[in-house]
Amino acid sequence: MNQSFPINYGSQLQNLMEKASISSFKELSQKAGVSELQLIRLRRGLGSQMRVDILLKISQALGITLTELLDNFAPELVKKSVPTSTSTLEKEYNNIQANLEQQKQFLIQEFQQSSLQILESWLQQWPTVVYKVKQNPRLAATKILPLLRPVEQLIQQWNVESIVPVGAEIPFDPQLHQLMEGSVQEGELVKVRYTGYRQGGKLLFRAKVSPIN
């Protein structure tokens, strides 16, 4: 019975490291400016699923070209000849599409991980804050607000900004404001109950407002 084993490019990487006078994977990680996890992915034959900028950093640290690195760790990506038939072109196209989808999923995971790193302290502390507030409703809000800073940092990194501050009295604009109750005409003053948000020039959420009695 045939048994498949995971690809291991550890020896190839060790040889290239010796030529570049790099003594350990940790040293290579630091020199290339990539995580050791990326080097593990390379050694396990996942080079075709890695981002090009990561591969480029590793090749530069090893003192070789990106093509040489791919030739060693992702030979399936190196074009040995120019495809001539329509069927070959279609196959190449499908392979590229599959690789792009893998890249997309990997980038989504990296994005989620980087976002969670920013929110780490909030994720750890917020449930405890909620518990303490339930135990002591008189807990001062000023002690809680600093814990929301990681969320604010994440919103700033995403270039998300509020439309209007809560409590502001502004002319009603149905394009930017959602009336919570009653009825008003466009241009009449309303009071902001919940702020809205935009990202760059794109409106994400309208601000919720109510008539001024």
One Martini backbone bead per residue (centre of mass of N, CA, C, O) as a GRO file, in nm:
protein
  213
    1MET     BB    1   0.096   0.036   0.023
    2ASN     BB    2   0.064   0.358  -0.021
    3GLN     BB    3   0.263   0.629   0.131
    4SER     BB    4   0.231   0.957   0.236
    5PHE     BB    5   0.454   1.232   0.276
    6PRO     BB    6   0.569   1.507   0.385
    7ILE     BB    7   0.728   1.766   0.282
    8ASN     BB    8   1.099   1.819   0.308
    9TYR     BB    9   1.323   2.120   0.305
   10GLY     BB   10   1.547   2.127   0.526
   11SER     BB   11   1.817   2.067   0.373
   12GLN     BB   12   1.806   2.299   0.170
   13LEU     BB   13   1.803   2.524   0.384
   14GLN     BB   14   2.065   2.451   0.525
   15ASN     BB   15   2.252   2.492   0.281
   16LEU     BB   16   2.184   2.794   0.235
   17MET     BB   17   2.269   2.887   0.519
   18GLU     BB   18   2.567   2.805   0.501
   19LYS     BB   19   2.635   2.991   0.256
   20ALA     BB   20   2.522   3.249   0.444
   21SER     BB   21   2.614   3.218   0.746
   22ILE     BB   22   2.368   3.063   0.892
   23SER     BB   23   2.298   2.892   1.203
   24SER     BB   24   1.979   2.962   1.223
   25PHE     BB   25   1.642   3.010   1.213
   26LYS     BB   26   1.641   3.257   1.394
   27GLU     BB   27   1.846   3.420   1.230
   28LEU     BB   28   1.684   3.418   0.968
   29SER     BB   29   1.432   3.553   1.080
   30GLN     BB   30   1.575   3.820   1.160
   31LYS     BB   31   1.710   3.890   0.884
   32ALA     BB   32   1.427   3.878   0.718
   33GLY     BB   33   1.165   3.960   0.891
   34VAL     BB   34   1.040   3.681   0.988
   35SER     BB   35   0.879   3.421   1.088
   36GLU     BB   36   0.925   3.093   1.183
   37LEU     BB   37   0.661   2.995   1.052
   38GLN     BB   38   0.750   3.054   0.759
   39LEU     BB   39   0.985   2.848   0.759
   40ILE     BB   40   0.810   2.602   0.808
   41ARG     BB   41   0.641   2.629   0.552
   42LEU     BB   42   0.881   2.599   0.359
   43ARG     BB   43   0.982   2.314   0.461
   44ARG     BB   44   0.676   2.185   0.396
   45GLY     BB   45   0.596   2.287   0.094
   46LEU     BB   46   0.440   2.602   0.110
   47GLY     BB   47   0.550   2.819  -0.096
   48SER     BB   48   0.294   2.857  -0.292
   49GLN     BB   49   0.126   2.994  -0.027
   50MET     BB   50   0.307   3.233  -0.015
   51ARG     BB   51   0.408   3.533   0.003
   52VAL     BB   52   0.612   3.721  -0.190
   53ASP     BB   53   0.743   3.908   0.026
   54ILE     BB   54   0.843   3.676   0.204
   55LEU     BB   55   1.020   3.532  -0.006
   56LEU     BB   56   1.202   3.775  -0.067
   57LYS     BB   57   1.327   3.804   0.216
   58ILE     BB   58   1.454   3.523   0.225
   59SER     BB   59   1.631   3.545  -0.029
   60GLN     BB   60   1.796   3.790   0.068
   61ALA     BB   61   1.911   3.653   0.326
   62LEU     BB   62   2.047   3.415   0.137
   63GLY     BB   63   2.158   3.541  -0.142
   64ILE     BB   64   1.913   3.506  -0.345
   65THR     BB   65   1.686   3.454  -0.567
   66LEU     BB   66   1.357   3.406  -0.612
   67THR     BB   67   1.386   3.184  -0.825
   68GLU     BB   68   1.575   3.001  -0.659
   69LEU     BB   69   1.379   2.956  -0.427
   70LEU     BB   70   1.151   2.830  -0.600
   71ASP     BB   71   1.322   2.598  -0.718
   72ASN     BB   72   1.351   2.463  -0.426
   73PHE     BB   73   1.029   2.510  -0.290
   74ALA     BB   74   0.851   2.590  -0.583
   75PRO     BB   75   0.868   2.447  -0.881
   76GLU     BB   76   0.567   2.483  -0.987
   77LEU     BB   77   0.617   2.808  -1.038
   78VAL     BB   78   0.829   2.743  -1.247
   79LYS     BB   79   0.892   2.827  -1.572
   80LYS     BB   80   1.022   2.613  -1.823
   81SER     BB   81   0.793   2.689  -2.033
   82VAL     BB   82   0.602   2.784  -2.300
   83PRO     BB   83   0.289   2.777  -2.351
   84THR     BB   84   0.084   2.659  -2.640
   85SER     BB   85  -0.169   2.538  -2.555
   86THR     BB   86  -0.489   2.575  -2.454
   87SER     BB   87  -0.493   2.363  -2.224
   88THR     BB   88  -0.242   2.474  -2.080
   89LEU     BB   89  -0.349   2.757  -2.026
   90GLU     BB   90  -0.591   2.666  -1.858
   91LYS     BB   91  -0.426   2.526  -1.640
   92GLU     BB   92  -0.264   2.773  -1.552
   93TYR     BB   93  -0.506   2.945  -1.477
   94ASN     BB   94  -0.622   2.755  -1.257
   95ASN     BB   95  -0.371   2.762  -1.078
   96ILE     BB   96  -0.373   3.065  -1.024
   97GLN     BB   97  -0.655   3.077  -0.898
   98ALA     BB   98  -0.591   2.884  -0.664
   99ASN     BB   99  -0.358   3.053  -0.543
  100LEU     BB  100  -0.526   3.310  -0.492
  101GLU     BB  101  -0.724   3.179  -0.292
  102GLN     BB  102  -0.511   3.099  -0.085
  103GLN     BB  103  -0.408   3.384  -0.037
  104LYS     BB  104  -0.675   3.502   0.062
  105GLN     BB  105  -0.708   3.322   0.313
  106PHE     BB  106  -0.437   3.399   0.443
  107LEU     BB  107  -0.492   3.707   0.466
  108ILE     BB  108  -0.738   3.683   0.646
  109GLN     BB  109  -0.592   3.550   0.881
  110GLU     BB  110  -0.384   3.774   0.927
  111PHE     BB  111  -0.588   3.998   0.979
  112GLN     BB  112  -0.721   3.869   1.225
  113GLN     BB  113  -0.463   3.842   1.397
  114SER     BB  114  -0.383   4.144   1.404
  115SER     BB  115  -0.650   4.237   1.535
  116LEU     BB  116  -0.631   4.057   1.793
  117GLN     BB  117  -0.371   4.184   1.901
  118ILE     BB  118  -0.496   4.463   1.954
  119LEU     BB  119  -0.746   4.321   2.133
  120GLU     BB  120  -0.628   4.154   2.367
  121SER     BB  121  -0.676   4.327   2.626
  122TRP     BB  122  -0.983   4.352   2.584
  123LEU     BB  123  -1.059   4.049   2.579
  124GLN     BB  124  -0.951   4.000   2.873
  125GLN     BB  125  -1.101   4.249   3.040
  126TRP     BB  126  -1.405   4.293   2.971
  127PRO     BB  127  -1.552   4.059   3.123
  128THR     BB  128  -1.459   4.165   3.403
  129VAL     BB  129  -1.599   4.438   3.388
  130VAL     BB  130  -1.887   4.335   3.359
  131TYR     BB  131  -1.888   4.185   3.627
  132LYS     BB  132  -1.825   4.432   3.814
  133VAL     BB  133  -2.071   4.602   3.733
  134LYS     BB  134  -2.281   4.399   3.838
  135GLN     BB  135  -2.167   4.413   4.136
  136ASN     BB  136  -2.101   4.746   4.070
  137PRO     BB  137  -2.292   5.002   3.950
  138ARG     BB  138  -2.094   5.247   4.070
  139LEU     BB  139  -1.887   5.228   3.874
  140ALA     BB  140  -1.674   5.419   3.723
  141ALA     BB  141  -1.645   5.511   3.391
  142THR     BB  142  -1.347   5.623   3.393
  143LYS     BB  143  -1.229   5.323   3.442
  144ILE     BB  144  -1.335   5.199   3.159
  145LEU     BB  145  -1.254   5.367   2.903
  146PRO     BB  146  -0.947   5.280   2.864
  147LEU     BB  147  -1.028   4.981   2.759
  148LEU     BB  148  -1.120   5.100   2.462
  149ARG     BB  149  -0.859   5.176   2.306
  150PRO     BB  150  -0.810   4.930   2.113
  151VAL     BB  151  -1.063   4.983   1.946
  152GLU     BB  152  -0.982   5.266   1.850
  153GLN     BB  153  -0.721   5.179   1.706
  154LEU     BB  154  -0.854   4.994   1.499
  155ILE     BB  155  -1.036   5.208   1.369
  156GLN     BB  156  -0.803   5.393   1.279
  157GLN     BB  157  -0.658   5.184   1.095
  158TRP     BB  158  -0.936   5.166   0.912
  159ASN     BB  159  -1.045   5.460   0.863
  160VAL     BB  160  -1.259   5.522   1.092
  161GLU     BB  161  -1.535   5.760   1.125
  162SER     BB  162  -1.730   5.982   1.263
  163ILE     BB  163  -1.983   6.200   1.181
  164VAL     BB  164  -2.111   6.257   1.476
  165PRO     BB  165  -2.175   6.362   1.779
  166VAL     BB  166  -2.311   6.297   2.062
  167GLY     BB  167  -2.570   6.552   2.112
  168ALA     BB  168  -2.598   6.682   1.857
  169GLU     BB  169  -2.727   6.963   1.668
  170ILE     BB  170  -2.877   6.899   1.347
  171PRO     BB  171  -2.945   6.882   1.029
  172PHE     BB  172  -3.150   6.697   0.848
  173ASP     BB  173  -3.015   6.392   0.676
  174PRO     BB  174  -3.118   6.110   0.510
  175GLN     BB  175  -2.826   6.015   0.416
  176LEU     BB  176  -2.702   6.029   0.737
  177HIS     BB  177  -2.989   5.990   0.878
  178GLN     BB  178  -3.181   5.818   1.141
  179LEU     BB  179  -3.500   5.800   1.237
  180MET     BB  180  -3.644   5.688   1.544
  181GLU     BB  181  -3.873   5.919   1.562
  182GLY     BB  182  -4.114   6.051   1.419
  183SER     BB  183  -4.106   6.375   1.237
  184VAL     BB  184  -3.913   6.529   0.969
  185GLN     BB  185  -3.753   6.768   0.792
  186GLU     BB  186  -3.539   6.866   0.587
  187GLY     BB  187  -3.322   7.072   0.801
  188GLU     BB  188  -3.409   6.999   1.064
  189LEU     BB  189  -3.360   6.973   1.387
  190VAL     BB  190  -3.150   6.730   1.548
  191LYS     BB  191  -3.064   6.458   1.766
  192VAL     BB  192  -2.791   6.273   1.863
  193ARG     BB  193  -2.776   5.930   1.973
  194TYR     BB  194  -2.615   5.783   1.732
  195THR     BB  195  -2.348   5.734   1.570
  196GLY     BB  196  -2.185   5.746   1.270
  197TYR     BB  197  -2.010   5.592   0.980
  198ARG     BB  198  -1.694   5.622   0.800
  199GLN     BB  199  -1.488   5.508   0.513
  200GLY     BB  200  -1.376   5.753   0.402
  201GLY     BB  201  -1.626   5.787   0.146
  202LYS     BB  202  -1.783   5.559   0.304
  203LEU     BB  203  -2.085   5.458   0.416
  204LEU     BB  204  -2.181   5.258   0.692
  205PHE     BB  205  -2.349   5.443   0.910
  206ARG     BB  206  -2.610   5.592   1.029
  207ALA     BB  207  -2.728   5.830   1.218
  208LYS     BB  208  -2.912   5.849   1.516
  209VAL     BB  209  -3.221   6.029   1.546
  210SER     BB  210  -3.412   6.306   1.699
  211PRO     BB  211  -3.633   6.512   1.782
  212ILE     BB  212  -3.684   6.844   1.888
  213ASN     BB  213  -3.895   6.957   2.153
   0.00000   0.00000   0.00000
